[in-house]
Amino acid sequence: MNDPWAAAERGAGPLERVEALRRAHEAFTAGGRAREPVRAGVRAVVAESWKRSARARVSPDGAACVEMDGDDLSAYRDGHPLAAVMPVIRELMGAYATDGEHLVAVCDAHGRLLWVEGHPGTLRRADRMNFVAGARWAESAAGTNAPGTAIAVDRPVQVFATEHYRRPVQAWTCAAAPVHDPRTGRLLGAVDITGGDGLAHPHSLAFVQAVARAAESQLALLSPAPPAGDGMRLSALGRDEAVLVAGGRRTRLSRRHSEILVLLAARPQGMGGEELLAALYEDESVTPVTLRAELSRLRAVLPPGTLRSRPYRTAVPLDADFAAVGRKVASGAVAAALAGYAGPLLPGSCAPAVTRLRRRLAGELRAALIARGDPALLADWAHSPWGEDDLEVWRALAAAVPRGRLAPVRARVQALDAELGGGATPLQRPRP
């Protein structure tokens, strides 16, 4: 199984992998300066997470902070949407965790652990590093870890041993998958399994992803339709300056304001100041003062009281065209997703988090189109401005079109193959 999000064995034995990763981690954190870990054999998903952890100033030797306990924790998690699906999660994972001496953890969208259950001895060991209910394990607070990183990238991820950013956590391996509100697509939290090296297998990631999907299916059965109400609509596909419709008014946003609202639309539960700063700026020297000034200017553009802080979020629902496309892809409505895809998300943006969202959405839609193999849908992508050089899609189109229409498609494949040097796709080649 070849899944870049899974910490599968790749040639070297576990001890050799751990030692190689430890050396890469020490080199990365030495002197507090970020190095390029991918060159040292670190998986790209982990390398990017290390960089975000460093930018958030996470200490490699620190411990997670317990933010909530006692009655406050009980009241909070009793009212959380994921409380309704805990019976399903326990049924699917409880025996597996206990028999394997693992832990099952469920966190909210802020990375705060709400439930940590499993083998008693493993629970005692986890307690020593504050892997307990009420502790905050968001990536921006606790560094690279499966539940926190799954929340940060909004997809299933596995973290093996010394891939963890914090040294006290490097004896553990974990896999986590995000859970979304099935009606709105809003991120609710993540389900995680944590234990020893035995979890370092792609099957562990597939298992926890299946549990997350089962939880979402149960939520769909239990949740009533959300009440109708006023909201905002953001159009950011295929344009560098997004258009916002709010309060009956249509506003063309600046590039920076477009990026901010795209990120808040992708994270409706909110983003902390340091997290938003790291998501927006490649330059680590940019200060929080600069971000606060941009947010102040954005408040003047939005309807009064719309932008809230601590964390930064919108006071009313913010629906976005890219989020709608993502939901359609996830549900298998490929034709509808393509119809709503007006182009890459803020194509001129270099904001790190926007770049990740743009690549992920395009990659998921492309993969769905190729898997579907519908010649009409493939042709729509291939003849678009963003797909005209997409060799992989053109090859899929050549395999799907009737023989009578094959000649021009094959000619285009041959031209692209020669031009691109044997198969690089637009997602693999750098864009200006």
Short mmCIF file of C-alpha atoms in Angstrom, two decimals:
data_model
loop_
_atom_site.label_atom_id
_atom_site.label_comp_id
_atom_site.label_asym_id
_atom_site.label_seq_id
_atom_site.Cartn_x
_atom_site.Cartn_y
_atom_site.Cartn_z
CA MET A 1 0.00 0.00 0.00
CA ASN A 2 1.50 3.34 -1.03
CA ASP A 3 -0.19 6.12 0.92
CA PRO A 4 1.92 9.21 1.72
CA TRP A 5 -0.29 9.88 4.75
CA ALA A 6 0.46 6.46 6.26
CA ALA A 7 3.67 5.75 8.18
CA ALA A 8 4.27 2.43 6.43
CA GLU A 9 7.60 0.63 6.49
CA ARG A 10 9.77 1.66 3.55
CA GLY A 11 12.77 -0.62 3.34
CA ALA A 12 14.59 0.10 6.61
CA GLY A 13 13.65 -1.71 9.81
CA PRO A 14 11.85 0.09 12.64
CA LEU A 15 15.00 0.78 14.65
CA GLU A 16 16.82 2.19 11.63
CA ARG A 17 13.81 4.36 10.77
CA VAL A 18 13.55 5.69 14.31
CA GLU A 19 17.23 6.56 14.41
CA ALA A 20 17.18 8.21 10.97
CA LEU A 21 14.15 10.27 11.92
CA ARG A 22 15.74 11.24 15.23
CA ARG A 23 18.81 12.54 13.43
CA ALA A 24 16.61 14.50 11.02
CA HIS A 25 14.60 15.91 13.94
CA GLU A 26 17.73 16.98 15.82
CA ALA A 27 19.10 18.66 12.70
CA PHE A 28 15.78 20.44 12.13
CA THR A 29 15.45 21.75 15.67
CA ALA A 30 19.13 22.51 16.28
CA GLY A 31 19.62 26.15 17.16
CA GLY A 32 15.92 26.85 16.73
CA ARG A 33 16.31 27.28 12.98
CA ALA A 34 14.22 25.40 10.42
CA ARG A 35 16.13 23.11 8.06
CA GLU A 36 14.79 21.17 5.09
CA PRO A 37 13.78 17.78 6.56
CA VAL A 38 12.53 16.18 3.32
CA ARG A 39 16.11 15.85 2.14
CA ALA A 40 16.81 13.76 5.23
CA GLY A 41 14.13 11.24 4.29
CA VAL A 42 11.25 12.67 6.30
CA ARG A 43 7.81 12.24 4.70
CA ALA A 44 6.50 15.44 3.14
CA VAL A 45 3.38 15.55 5.35
CA VAL A 46 5.59 15.32 8.45
CA ALA A 47 8.14 17.82 7.14
CA GLU A 48 5.43 20.40 6.50
CA SER A 49 4.01 19.75 9.96
CA TRP A 50 7.43 20.26 11.56
CA LYS A 51 7.72 23.57 9.76
CA ARG A 52 4.30 24.69 11.00
CA SER A 53 5.21 23.56 14.51
CA ALA A 54 8.43 25.56 14.42
CA ARG A 55 6.61 28.63 13.10
CA ALA A 56 4.11 28.29 15.95
CA ARG A 57 7.10 28.25 18.33
CA VAL A 58 6.27 24.85 19.79
CA SER A 59 9.01 23.68 22.13
CA PRO A 60 10.40 20.26 21.10
CA ASP A 61 10.71 19.35 24.79
CA GLY A 62 7.45 20.82 26.07
CA ALA A 63 4.27 19.14 27.26
CA ALA A 64 0.64 19.53 26.27
CA CYS A 65 -1.39 21.92 28.37
CA VAL A 66 -4.50 20.68 30.16
CA GLU A 67 -7.05 23.42 29.50
CA MET A 68 -10.20 21.87 30.95
CA ASP A 69 -11.11 19.32 33.61
CA GLY A 70 -13.77 18.40 36.13
CA ASP A 71 -17.28 19.76 35.69
CA ASP A 72 -16.20 22.18 32.94
CA LEU A 73 -14.89 19.30 30.82
CA SER A 74 -17.95 17.16 31.50
CA ALA A 75 -20.35 19.93 30.53
CA TYR A 76 -18.39 20.82 27.40
CA ARG A 77 -18.15 17.33 26.00
CA ASP A 78 -21.73 16.42 26.93
CA GLY A 79 -22.84 19.29 24.70
CA HIS A 80 -20.42 18.52 21.88
CA PRO A 81 -21.85 17.03 18.66
CA LEU A 82 -19.42 14.08 18.84
CA ALA A 83 -20.91 12.94 22.15
CA ALA A 84 -23.81 11.47 20.15
CA VAL A 85 -21.50 9.13 18.22
CA MET A 86 -19.25 7.98 21.07
CA PRO A 87 -21.25 4.72 21.42
CA VAL A 88 -20.45 3.91 17.77
CA ILE A 89 -16.78 4.80 18.19
CA ARG A 90 -16.51 2.67 21.34
CA GLU A 91 -18.25 -0.26 19.68
CA LEU A 92 -15.90 -0.18 16.70
CA MET A 93 -12.63 0.61 18.48
CA GLY A 94 -12.99 -0.34 22.14
CA ALA A 95 -12.04 -4.01 22.00
CA TYR A 96 -9.32 -3.35 19.42
CA ALA A 97 -7.73 -0.74 21.67
CA THR A 98 -7.94 -2.80 24.86
CA ASP A 99 -6.68 -6.03 23.29
CA GLY A 100 -3.83 -4.26 21.52
CA GLU A 101 -2.91 -2.09 24.55
CA HIS A 102 -3.81 1.02 22.55
CA LEU A 103 -5.84 4.13 23.31
CA VAL A 104 -8.85 5.63 21.57
CA ALA A 105 -9.00 9.43 21.67
CA VAL A 106 -11.52 11.88 20.29
CA CYS A 107 -10.75 15.60 20.05
CA ASP A 108 -12.71 18.67 19.07
CA ALA A 109 -11.91 20.95 16.15
CA HIS A 110 -9.47 22.92 18.32
CA GLY A 111 -7.41 19.79 19.02
CA ARG A 112 -8.66 19.55 22.60
CA LEU A 113 -8.97 15.92 23.73
CA LEU A 114 -12.50 15.16 24.90
CA TRP A 115 -12.28 11.41 25.47
CA VAL A 116 -9.20 9.20 26.01
CA GLU A 117 -10.03 5.55 26.67
CA GLY A 118 -8.39 2.14 26.36
CA HIS A 119 -5.92 -0.15 28.04
CA PRO A 120 -5.35 0.82 31.72
CA GLY A 121 -1.57 0.49 31.60
CA THR A 122 -1.36 2.53 28.42
CA LEU A 123 -3.60 5.18 29.96
CA ARG A 124 -1.16 5.52 32.88
CA ARG A 125 1.78 5.93 30.49
CA ALA A 126 -0.12 8.49 28.41
CA ASP A 127 -0.99 10.46 31.52
CA ARG A 128 2.71 11.23 32.00
CA MET A 129 2.76 13.24 28.77
CA ASN A 130 -0.66 14.84 29.36
CA PHE A 131 -2.39 12.78 26.69
CA VAL A 132 -5.56 13.09 28.75
CA ALA A 133 -9.07 14.45 28.33
CA GLY A 134 -9.05 18.24 28.50
CA ALA A 135 -5.50 18.62 27.14
CA ARG A 136 -4.92 20.60 23.96
CA TRP A 137 -3.09 18.64 21.27
CA ALA A 138 -3.58 21.01 18.37
CA GLU A 139 -0.54 21.05 16.11
CA SER A 140 0.03 24.74 16.84
CA ALA A 141 0.19 23.94 20.57
CA ALA A 142 1.67 20.44 20.77
CA GLY A 143 3.54 20.04 17.50
CA THR A 144 3.24 17.18 15.04
CA ASN A 145 0.87 14.47 16.30
CA ALA A 146 -1.88 12.50 14.59
CA PRO A 147 -5.03 14.15 16.03
CA GLY A 148 -3.54 17.66 15.88
CA THR A 149 -2.11 17.26 12.39
CA ALA A 150 -5.28 15.58 11.09
CA ILE A 151 -7.18 18.67 12.27
CA ALA A 152 -4.57 21.00 10.72
CA VAL A 153 -4.61 19.39 7.26
CA ASP A 154 -8.22 18.14 7.47
CA ARG A 155 -7.45 14.62 6.32
CA PRO A 156 -6.45 11.25 7.84
CA VAL A 157 -2.80 11.05 8.87
CA GLN A 158 -0.50 8.67 10.71
CA VAL A 159 2.53 9.76 12.77
CA PHE A 160 5.25 7.26 13.63
CA ALA A 161 7.56 7.51 16.64
CA THR A 162 10.23 10.16 16.01
CA GLU A 163 8.05 11.83 13.40
CA HIS A 164 6.41 13.51 16.41
CA TYR A 165 7.72 17.03 16.89
CA ARG A 166 7.96 16.81 20.66
CA ARG A 167 10.52 14.41 22.07
CA PRO A 168 8.38 13.16 25.00
CA VAL A 169 5.87 11.82 22.45
CA GLN A 170 8.40 10.02 20.26
CA ALA A 171 7.87 6.63 21.91
CA TRP A 172 4.34 6.55 20.46
CA THR A 173 2.67 5.94 17.11
CA CYS A 174 -0.80 7.24 16.30
CA ALA A 175 -3.31 7.51 13.46
CA ALA A 176 -6.23 9.93 13.29
CA ALA A 177 -8.99 10.98 10.90
CA PRO A 178 -11.14 14.13 10.94
CA VAL A 179 -14.89 13.95 11.50
CA HIS A 180 -17.22 16.44 9.77
CA ASP A 181 -20.81 17.49 10.13
CA PRO A 182 -22.37 15.51 7.25
CA ARG A 183 -24.86 18.29 6.46
CA THR A 184 -22.61 21.35 6.49
CA GLY A 185 -19.13 19.89 6.03
CA ARG A 186 -17.99 21.70 9.18
CA LEU A 187 -15.01 20.11 10.91
CA LEU A 188 -16.13 18.76 14.30
CA GLY A 189 -12.96 17.06 15.50
CA ALA A 190 -11.00 13.87 14.97
CA VAL A 191 -10.90 10.27 16.12
CA ASP A 192 -7.47 8.83 16.98
CA ILE A 193 -5.84 5.57 17.92
CA THR A 194 -2.55 5.79 19.82
CA GLY A 195 -0.11 3.12 20.97
CA GLY A 196 3.21 1.53 20.15
CA ASP A 197 5.10 0.70 16.97
CA GLY A 198 2.56 -1.99 16.12
CA LEU A 199 0.28 0.75 14.83
CA ALA A 200 2.83 1.76 12.18
CA HIS A 201 0.91 0.06 9.39
CA PRO A 202 -1.38 1.45 6.65
CA HIS A 203 -4.20 -0.73 7.99
CA SER A 204 -4.28 1.37 11.16
CA LEU A 205 -4.88 4.53 9.15
CA ALA A 206 -7.54 2.83 7.02
CA PHE A 207 -9.24 1.54 10.17
CA VAL A 208 -9.45 4.91 11.90
CA GLN A 209 -10.66 6.52 8.67
CA ALA A 210 -13.45 3.94 8.44
CA VAL A 211 -14.45 4.70 12.03
CA ALA A 212 -14.61 8.43 11.24
CA ARG A 213 -16.85 7.74 8.24
CA ALA A 214 -19.10 5.55 10.40
CA ALA A 215 -19.35 8.39 12.92
CA GLU A 216 -20.35 10.81 10.16
CA SER A 217 -22.98 8.37 8.91
CA GLN A 218 -24.42 8.13 12.41
CA LEU A 219 -24.47 11.91 12.71
CA ALA A 220 -26.39 12.11 9.44
CA LEU A 221 -29.04 9.84 10.92
CA LEU A 222 -29.25 11.73 14.20
CA SER A 223 -28.88 15.37 13.17
CA PRO A 224 -31.88 17.45 12.10
CA ALA A 225 -31.52 19.82 9.18
CA PRO A 226 -29.96 23.10 10.29
CA PRO A 227 -32.35 26.04 10.61
CA ALA A 228 -32.43 28.50 7.76
CA GLY A 229 -30.78 31.82 8.43
CA ASP A 230 -28.80 34.67 7.00
CA GLY A 231 -25.24 33.97 6.06
CA MET A 232 -22.45 34.97 3.74
CA ARG A 233 -21.30 33.54 0.43
CA LEU A 234 -17.67 33.57 -0.70
CA SER A 235 -16.60 32.95 -4.31
CA ALA A 236 -12.86 32.30 -4.51
CA LEU A 237 -12.40 29.73 -7.28
CA GLY A 238 -10.68 30.92 -10.43
CA ARG A 239 -10.04 34.46 -9.16
CA ASP A 240 -7.27 36.16 -7.21
CA GLU A 241 -9.68 38.53 -5.49
CA ALA A 242 -12.64 36.76 -3.93
CA VAL A 243 -16.18 38.11 -4.05
CA LEU A 244 -18.23 38.18 -0.87
CA VAL A 245 -22.01 38.45 -0.79
CA ALA A 246 -23.25 39.51 2.64
CA GLY A 247 -26.25 41.48 3.80
CA GLY A 248 -27.47 41.92 0.23
CA ARG A 249 -24.19 43.57 -0.77
CA ARG A 250 -21.56 42.22 -3.17
CA THR A 251 -17.97 43.13 -2.27
CA ARG A 252 -14.76 42.45 -4.14
CA LEU A 253 -12.09 41.74 -1.53
CA SER A 254 -8.41 42.51 -1.56
CA ARG A 255 -6.05 39.60 -2.04
CA ARG A 256 -5.11 39.41 1.64
CA HIS A 257 -8.72 39.70 2.80
CA SER A 258 -9.60 36.99 0.29
CA GLU A 259 -7.00 34.70 1.83
CA ILE A 260 -8.21 35.38 5.37
CA LEU A 261 -11.84 34.61 4.57
CA VAL A 262 -10.89 31.49 2.60
CA LEU A 263 -9.07 30.19 5.66
CA LEU A 264 -11.93 31.07 7.99
CA ALA A 265 -14.39 29.39 5.61
CA ALA A 266 -12.23 26.27 5.66
CA ARG A 267 -12.00 26.40 9.46
CA PRO A 268 -15.42 27.61 10.68
CA GLN A 269 -14.55 26.67 14.26
CA GLY A 270 -11.99 29.49 14.20
CA MET A 271 -8.24 30.03 14.13
CA GLY A 272 -5.93 31.45 16.76
CA GLY A 273 -3.78 34.45 15.98
CA GLU A 274 -0.48 32.54 15.74
CA GLU A 275 -2.13 29.81 13.67
CA LEU A 276 -3.59 32.35 11.25
CA LEU A 277 -0.26 34.17 11.03
CA ALA A 278 1.56 30.96 10.07
CA ALA A 279 -1.18 30.06 7.59
CA LEU A 280 -0.99 33.41 5.77
CA TYR A 281 2.65 34.44 5.63
CA GLU A 282 5.64 32.62 4.19
CA ASP A 283 7.94 35.20 5.76
CA GLU A 284 8.51 34.23 9.39
CA SER A 285 9.55 37.79 10.24
CA VAL A 286 5.97 39.09 9.76
CA THR A 287 4.67 40.15 13.18
CA PRO A 288 1.24 39.70 14.78
CA VAL A 289 0.81 43.48 14.54
CA THR A 290 0.68 43.19 10.74
CA LEU A 291 -2.01 40.53 10.96
CA ARG A 292 -4.08 42.51 13.45
CA ALA A 293 -3.97 45.52 11.13
CA GLU A 294 -5.26 43.41 8.23
CA LEU A 295 -8.05 42.01 10.40
CA SER A 296 -9.00 45.50 11.51
CA ARG A 297 -9.31 46.59 7.88
CA LEU A 298 -11.32 43.45 7.09
CA ARG A 299 -13.78 44.27 9.90
CA ALA A 300 -14.52 47.57 8.19
CA VAL A 301 -15.43 45.72 4.99
CA LEU A 302 -17.70 43.14 6.61
CA PRO A 303 -21.14 43.75 8.13
CA PRO A 304 -20.86 45.00 11.76
CA GLY A 305 -20.11 42.30 14.30
CA THR A 306 -19.34 39.67 11.65
CA LEU A 307 -15.68 39.02 12.49
CA ARG A 308 -15.00 37.68 15.96
CA SER A 309 -11.74 36.96 17.73
CA ARG A 310 -10.24 34.49 20.22
CA PRO A 311 -10.34 32.52 18.01
CA TYR A 312 -10.88 34.47 14.78
CA ARG A 313 -14.08 33.31 13.11
CA THR A 314 -17.23 34.64 11.48
CA ALA A 315 -20.34 35.22 13.57
CA VAL A 316 -22.65 33.97 10.80
CA PRO A 317 -22.27 30.95 8.51
CA LEU A 318 -19.75 31.54 5.71
CA ASP A 319 -20.39 29.29 2.74
CA ALA A 320 -17.72 29.12 0.07
CA ASP A 321 -17.69 27.78 -3.48
CA PHE A 322 -14.52 25.73 -2.91
CA ALA A 323 -16.04 24.08 0.18
CA ALA A 324 -19.15 23.17 -1.81
CA VAL A 325 -17.01 21.58 -4.53
CA GLY A 326 -15.08 19.62 -1.91
CA ARG A 327 -18.29 18.27 -0.39
CA LYS A 328 -19.54 17.18 -3.80
CA VAL A 329 -16.29 15.39 -4.58
CA ALA A 330 -16.42 13.62 -1.22
CA SER A 331 -19.99 12.49 -1.83
CA GLY A 332 -19.17 11.15 -5.31
CA ALA A 333 -21.07 13.87 -7.20
CA VAL A 334 -18.19 14.37 -9.63
CA ALA A 335 -20.15 16.04 -12.43
CA ALA A 336 -21.69 18.54 -10.00
CA ALA A 337 -18.28 19.20 -8.46
CA LEU A 338 -16.74 19.91 -11.85
CA ALA A 339 -19.64 22.17 -12.76
CA GLY A 340 -18.99 24.24 -9.66
CA TYR A 341 -15.20 24.36 -10.15
CA ALA A 342 -14.52 27.75 -11.73
CA GLY A 343 -10.76 27.31 -11.52
CA PRO A 344 -7.99 26.95 -8.93
CA LEU A 345 -8.59 28.46 -5.50
CA LEU A 346 -7.09 32.00 -5.37
CA PRO A 347 -4.54 30.96 -8.04
CA GLY A 348 -2.17 33.86 -7.37
CA SER A 349 -2.00 33.32 -3.61
CA CYS A 350 1.27 32.16 -2.03
CA ALA A 351 -0.17 31.92 1.49
CA PRO A 352 0.99 28.50 2.73
CA ALA A 353 -2.41 27.27 3.92
CA VAL A 354 -4.23 28.57 0.83
CA THR A 355 -1.68 26.82 -1.38
CA ARG A 356 -2.35 23.56 0.44
CA LEU A 357 -6.11 23.97 0.08
CA ARG A 358 -5.76 24.80 -3.62
CA ARG A 359 -3.60 21.77 -4.37
CA ARG A 360 -5.73 19.42 -2.30
CA LEU A 361 -9.01 20.45 -3.92
CA ALA A 362 -7.59 20.26 -7.45
CA GLY A 363 -5.91 16.94 -6.70
CA GLU A 364 -9.06 15.38 -5.25
CA LEU A 365 -11.19 16.54 -8.16
CA ARG A 366 -8.66 15.36 -10.75
CA ALA A 367 -8.39 11.97 -9.06
CA ALA A 368 -12.17 11.63 -9.00
CA LEU A 369 -12.41 12.54 -12.69
CA ILE A 370 -9.72 10.06 -13.67
CA ALA A 371 -11.31 7.31 -11.57
CA ARG A 372 -14.73 8.00 -13.12
CA GLY A 373 -13.32 7.79 -16.66
CA ASP A 374 -16.18 9.78 -18.20
CA PRO A 375 -14.83 11.21 -21.49
CA ALA A 376 -17.11 14.27 -21.37
CA LEU A 377 -15.99 15.22 -17.86
CA LEU A 378 -12.35 14.53 -18.64
CA ALA A 379 -12.60 16.67 -21.78
CA ASP A 380 -14.08 19.56 -19.80
CA TRP A 381 -11.05 19.52 -17.50
CA ALA A 382 -8.50 18.91 -20.26
CA HIS A 383 -9.76 21.83 -22.37
CA SER A 384 -9.90 24.27 -19.45
CA PRO A 385 -7.12 26.83 -18.87
CA TRP A 386 -5.95 24.94 -15.76
CA GLY A 387 -6.14 21.51 -17.42
CA GLU A 388 -4.73 22.15 -20.88
CA ASP A 389 -1.26 20.94 -19.83
CA ASP A 390 -2.44 18.18 -17.50
CA LEU A 391 -0.80 15.16 -19.07
CA GLU A 392 -2.34 12.63 -16.68
CA VAL A 393 -5.86 13.80 -17.50
CA TRP A 394 -5.12 13.85 -21.22
CA ARG A 395 -3.88 10.27 -20.97
CA ALA A 396 -7.06 9.28 -19.12
CA LEU A 397 -9.08 11.01 -21.84
CA ALA A 398 -7.20 9.11 -24.52
CA ALA A 399 -8.14 5.86 -22.79
CA ALA A 400 -11.81 6.88 -22.54
CA VAL A 401 -12.76 8.53 -25.85
CA PRO A 402 -14.24 6.53 -28.74
CA ARG A 403 -11.78 5.49 -31.43
CA GLY A 404 -13.16 8.01 -33.92
CA ARG A 405 -12.20 10.93 -31.64
CA LEU A 406 -8.89 9.51 -30.49
CA ALA A 407 -6.49 11.05 -33.03
CA PRO A 408 -6.45 14.67 -31.76
CA VAL A 409 -6.34 13.54 -28.15
CA ARG A 410 -3.43 11.21 -28.83
CA ALA A 411 -1.61 14.00 -30.66
CA ARG A 412 -2.03 16.25 -27.61
CA VAL A 413 -0.72 13.51 -25.30
CA GLN A 414 2.36 13.03 -27.48
CA ALA A 415 3.02 16.77 -27.59
CA LEU A 416 2.70 17.12 -23.82
CA ASP A 417 4.82 14.06 -23.22
CA ALA A 418 7.61 15.55 -25.29
CA GLU A 419 7.20 19.02 -23.79
CA LEU A 420 7.08 17.91 -20.17
CA GLY A 421 9.89 15.42 -20.42
CA GLY A 422 8.04 12.18 -19.90
CA GLY A 423 5.15 12.64 -17.54
CA ALA A 424 5.28 15.49 -15.05
CA THR A 425 1.80 16.76 -14.34
CA PRO A 426 0.83 20.37 -13.63
CA LEU A 427 0.48 19.49 -9.94
CA GLN A 428 4.06 18.21 -9.91
CA ARG A 429 5.54 21.19 -11.73
CA PRO A 430 5.97 24.52 -9.96
CA ARG A 431 3.55 27.26 -10.93
CA PRO A 432 4.59 30.92 -11.09
#
